[in-house]
Tab-separated table of C-alpha atoms in Angstrom:
chain	number	residue	atom	x	y	z
A	838	MET	CA	-1.477	-14.467	-19.218
A	839	ASN	CA	-4.985	-14.909	-17.875
A	840	SER	CA	-4.021	-17.461	-15.240
A	841	ILE	CA	-0.785	-18.429	-13.515
A	842	GLN	CA	0.501	-20.894	-10.973
A	843	ILE	CA	2.602	-19.776	-7.993
A	844	ALA	CA	3.869	-22.590	-5.803
A	845	ASP	CA	0.747	-24.623	-4.912
A	846	LYS	CA	-1.867	-21.963	-5.792
A	847	GLY	CA	-3.605	-21.024	-9.023
A	848	PHE	CA	-4.328	-17.372	-9.760
A	849	GLU	CA	-6.402	-15.568	-12.405
A	850	ILE	CA	-5.979	-12.070	-13.809
A	851	PHE	CA	-7.682	-9.437	-11.667
A	852	LEU	CA	-6.273	-5.971	-12.451
A	853	GLU	CA	-4.239	-5.307	-15.576
A	854	ASN	CA	-1.218	-3.026	-15.450
A	855	ASP	CA	-2.813	-0.404	-17.744
A	856	ASN	CA	-5.720	0.052	-15.317
A	857	ILE	CA	-3.359	0.191	-12.331
A	858	CYS	CA	-1.237	2.875	-14.020
A	859	LYS	CA	-4.298	4.981	-14.949
A	860	ARG	CA	-5.526	4.901	-11.356
A	861	ILE	CA	-2.065	5.805	-10.008
A	862	ARG	CA	-1.925	8.774	-12.384
A	863	LEU	CA	-5.226	10.053	-10.930
A	864	ILE	CA	-3.990	9.584	-7.343
A	865	GLY	CA	-0.809	11.473	-8.252
A	866	ILE	CA	-2.842	14.391	-9.626
A	867	GLN	CA	-4.870	14.513	-6.396
A	868	LEU	CA	-1.712	14.402	-4.246
A	869	ASN	CA	-0.186	17.255	-6.276
A	870	LEU	CA	-3.292	19.367	-5.647
A	871	ASP	CA	-3.585	18.453	-1.958
A	872	TYR	CA	0.099	19.042	-1.164
A	873	GLU	CA	0.782	22.073	-3.364
A	874	ASN	CA	3.374	24.353	-1.681
A	875	ARG	CA	4.088	21.666	0.952
A	876	CYS	CA	6.801	19.040	1.187
A	877	PRO	CA	5.239	15.738	2.268
A	878	TYR	CA	7.213	12.772	3.554
A	879	PHE	CA	6.209	9.606	1.685
A	880	LEU	CA	6.722	6.583	3.926
A	881	GLY	CA	6.501	3.300	2.018
A	882	VAL	CA	5.675	0.089	3.861
A	883	LEU	CA	7.997	-2.671	2.642
A	884	ASN	CA	8.111	-5.055	0.991
A	885	GLY	CA	4.781	-4.829	-0.776
A	886	SER	CA	4.573	-1.097	-1.535
A	887	PHE	CA	7.858	-0.691	-3.415
A	888	ILE	CA	6.465	-0.990	-6.972
A	889	PHE	CA	3.341	1.069	-6.209
A	890	MET	CA	5.430	3.720	-4.444
A	891	ALA	CA	7.924	3.950	-7.321
A	892	ASP	CA	5.152	4.406	-9.892
A	893	LEU	CA	3.234	6.807	-7.642
A	894	LEU	CA	6.270	9.039	-7.070
A	895	LYS	CA	6.765	9.327	-10.846
A	896	GLU	CA	3.379	11.117	-10.882
A	897	VAL	CA	4.135	13.400	-7.920
A	898	THR	CA	5.479	16.790	-8.949
A	899	VAL	CA	5.499	18.536	-5.551
A	900	SER	CA	8.713	18.627	-3.569
A	901	CYS	CA	8.834	15.602	-1.265
A	902	GLU	CA	11.008	13.271	0.769
A	903	VAL	CA	10.898	9.476	0.715
A	904	GLY	CA	11.573	6.790	3.290
A	905	PHE	CA	10.607	3.203	4.062
A	906	ILE	CA	9.548	1.127	7.034
A	907	LYS	CA	9.408	-2.657	7.080
A	908	ILE	CA	6.703	-4.292	9.141
A	909	SER	CA	5.162	-7.705	8.706
A	910	SER	CA	2.000	-9.383	9.977
A	911	TYR	CA	1.410	-11.966	7.235
A	912	GLU	CA	1.841	-15.712	7.359
A	913	GLY	CA	0.963	-17.440	4.083
A	914	THR	CA	-2.327	-15.924	2.888
A	915	GLU	CA	-3.627	-14.668	6.257
A	916	SER	CA	-2.738	-11.688	8.409
A	917	SER	CA	-1.367	-13.078	11.665
A	918	GLY	CA	-2.322	-9.970	13.643
A	919	LYS	CA	1.134	-10.021	15.275
A	920	ILE	CA	3.278	-7.036	14.345
A	921	GLN	CA	6.939	-7.781	13.670
A	922	GLN	CA	8.929	-4.604	13.125
A	923	ALA	CA	12.115	-4.971	11.088
A	924	PHE	CA	13.167	-1.371	10.338
A	925	GLY	CA	11.990	1.546	12.421
A	926	LEU	CA	10.480	4.848	11.498
A	927	PRO	CA	12.582	7.878	10.628
A	928	ASP	CA	12.900	10.160	13.650
A	929	ASN	CA	12.328	13.481	11.855
A	930	LEU	CA	8.553	13.486	11.312
A	931	ASN	CA	7.719	16.276	13.791
A	932	GLU	CA	5.507	18.918	12.144
A	933	ARG	CA	5.727	17.072	8.782
A	934	ASP	CA	2.953	15.993	6.435
A	935	VAL	CA	3.340	12.218	6.355
A	936	ILE	CA	1.821	10.032	3.631
A	937	VAL	CA	2.004	6.324	4.450
A	938	VAL	CA	2.076	4.310	1.213
A	939	GLU	CA	0.676	0.774	1.433
A	940	ASP	CA	0.157	-1.936	-1.154
A	941	ILE	CA	-2.985	-3.268	0.524
A	942	VAL	CA	-5.089	-2.607	3.617
A	943	ASP	CA	-7.099	-5.548	4.873
A	944	THR	CA	-7.468	-5.999	8.662
A	945	GLY	CA	-5.775	-2.644	9.302
A	946	PHE	CA	-3.714	-4.011	12.239
A	947	THR	CA	-0.349	-3.155	10.662
A	948	LEU	CA	-1.522	0.264	9.508
A	949	GLY	CA	-3.006	1.076	12.930
A	950	TYR	CA	0.339	0.236	14.523
A	951	ILE	CA	2.275	2.406	12.040
A	952	ILE	CA	-0.077	5.377	12.513
A	953	SER	CA	0.151	5.162	16.313
A	954	GLU	CA	3.970	5.133	16.085
A	955	ILE	CA	4.014	8.136	13.717
A	956	LYS	CA	1.666	10.099	16.003
A	957	LYS	CA	4.276	9.857	18.793
A	958	GLN	CA	6.412	12.271	16.731
A	959	ALA	CA	3.647	14.918	16.439
A	960	PRO	CA	3.467	15.289	12.652
A	961	SER	CA	1.358	18.066	11.089
A	962	SER	CA	-0.759	15.461	9.310
A	963	ILE	CA	-0.913	11.750	8.518
A	964	LYS	CA	-2.675	10.383	5.452
A	965	VAL	CA	-2.630	6.892	3.995
A	966	CYS	CA	-2.385	6.074	0.308
A	967	SER	CA	-3.092	2.420	-0.475
A	968	LEU	CA	-3.275	0.742	-3.859
A	969	LEU	CA	-5.837	-1.780	-2.600
A	970	LEU	CA	-8.408	-1.815	0.196
A	971	LYS	CA	-10.464	-4.780	1.424
A	972	PRO	CA	-13.339	-2.973	3.206
A	973	LYS	CA	-14.960	-6.224	4.399
A	974	ALA	CA	-11.724	-7.368	6.090
A	975	LEU	CA	-11.133	-4.073	7.957
A	976	LYS	CA	-11.407	-4.643	11.724
A	977	SER	CA	-11.785	-0.960	12.662
A	978	PRO	CA	-12.053	2.270	10.660
A	979	ILE	CA	-8.875	4.115	9.713
A	980	ASP	CA	-9.629	7.834	9.540
A	981	GLU	CA	-6.287	8.589	7.860
A	982	LEU	CA	-7.102	6.401	4.825
A	983	GLU	CA	-7.456	9.139	2.213
A	984	TYR	CA	-6.246	7.770	-1.136
A	985	VAL	CA	-7.331	4.325	-2.361
A	986	GLY	CA	-6.613	2.881	-5.781
A	987	PHE	CA	-9.136	0.044	-5.777
A	988	GLU	CA	-11.587	-1.439	-3.280
A	989	ILE	CA	-11.622	-5.227	-3.630
A	990	GLU	CA	-13.414	-8.199	-2.130
A	991	ASN	CA	-11.686	-10.245	0.553
A	992	ASP	CA	-9.731	-12.254	-2.049
A	993	PHE	CA	-6.064	-13.147	-1.816
A	994	VAL	CA	-4.135	-11.205	-4.476
A	995	VAL	CA	-0.600	-11.345	-5.834
A	996	GLY	CA	1.541	-9.314	-8.236
A	997	TYR	CA	2.599	-5.675	-8.562
A	998	GLY	CA	4.520	-5.898	-5.284
A	999	LEU	CA	2.096	-8.250	-3.505
A	1000	ASP	CA	3.393	-11.736	-2.809
A	1001	TYR	CA	2.449	-15.288	-1.963
A	1002	ASP	CA	5.119	-16.636	0.417
A	1003	GLY	CA	7.668	-14.256	-1.136
A	1004	LEU	CA	6.802	-15.097	-4.760
A	1005	GLY	CA	4.977	-13.098	-7.430
A	1006	ARG	CA	5.950	-9.536	-6.449
A	1007	ASN	CA	7.531	-9.033	-9.870
A	1008	LEU	CA	4.323	-9.605	-11.868
A	1009	LYS	CA	3.167	-6.417	-13.622
A	1010	ASP	CA	-0.531	-7.271	-13.246
A	1011	ILE	CA	-2.482	-8.238	-10.118
A	1012	TYR	CA	-3.938	-11.737	-9.912
A	1013	LYS	CA	-6.437	-13.182	-7.445
A	1014	ALA	CA	-6.435	-16.698	-6.060
A	1015	LYS	CA	-8.748	-19.028	-7.963
A	1016	SER	CA	-11.706	-20.374	-5.998
A	1017	VAL	CA	-11.479	-24.092	-5.434
């Protein structure tokens, strides 16, 4: 499918699953090298990261633990900038290597909030692994952003865990909104 319709929006193919999987394999190799003889805590940001995190963890061979946090700042196709926490952080991150797994980083508001909350527990390290990054949308630099699958323009994307008003997460490819 080169183009799809979700609710009232048209989308066109942007990143095919094969390319996504190849990039994830490379990130997994890098994580295995960087965290050799360590036991990182992978913290997935729900709902969007669940597919990326599942595929990423299949490539990780080092011993690790996994958890999730649910935070939202989206309304429709725009980040609202208001953080709404649904589930909290685990409380055992002291002296741990924490890897926050995100589907997409755009403004960085949500990620900045998560990092500041993790820092309160004095972890050994915090790194961020995001499938997508919108550099032009980033409001302030995020030093912890270490692993990025793809840098993209400031387009609205859906699929592979990313949604449009709750729809489209189940698509295996990533689509971008068609220009009108």
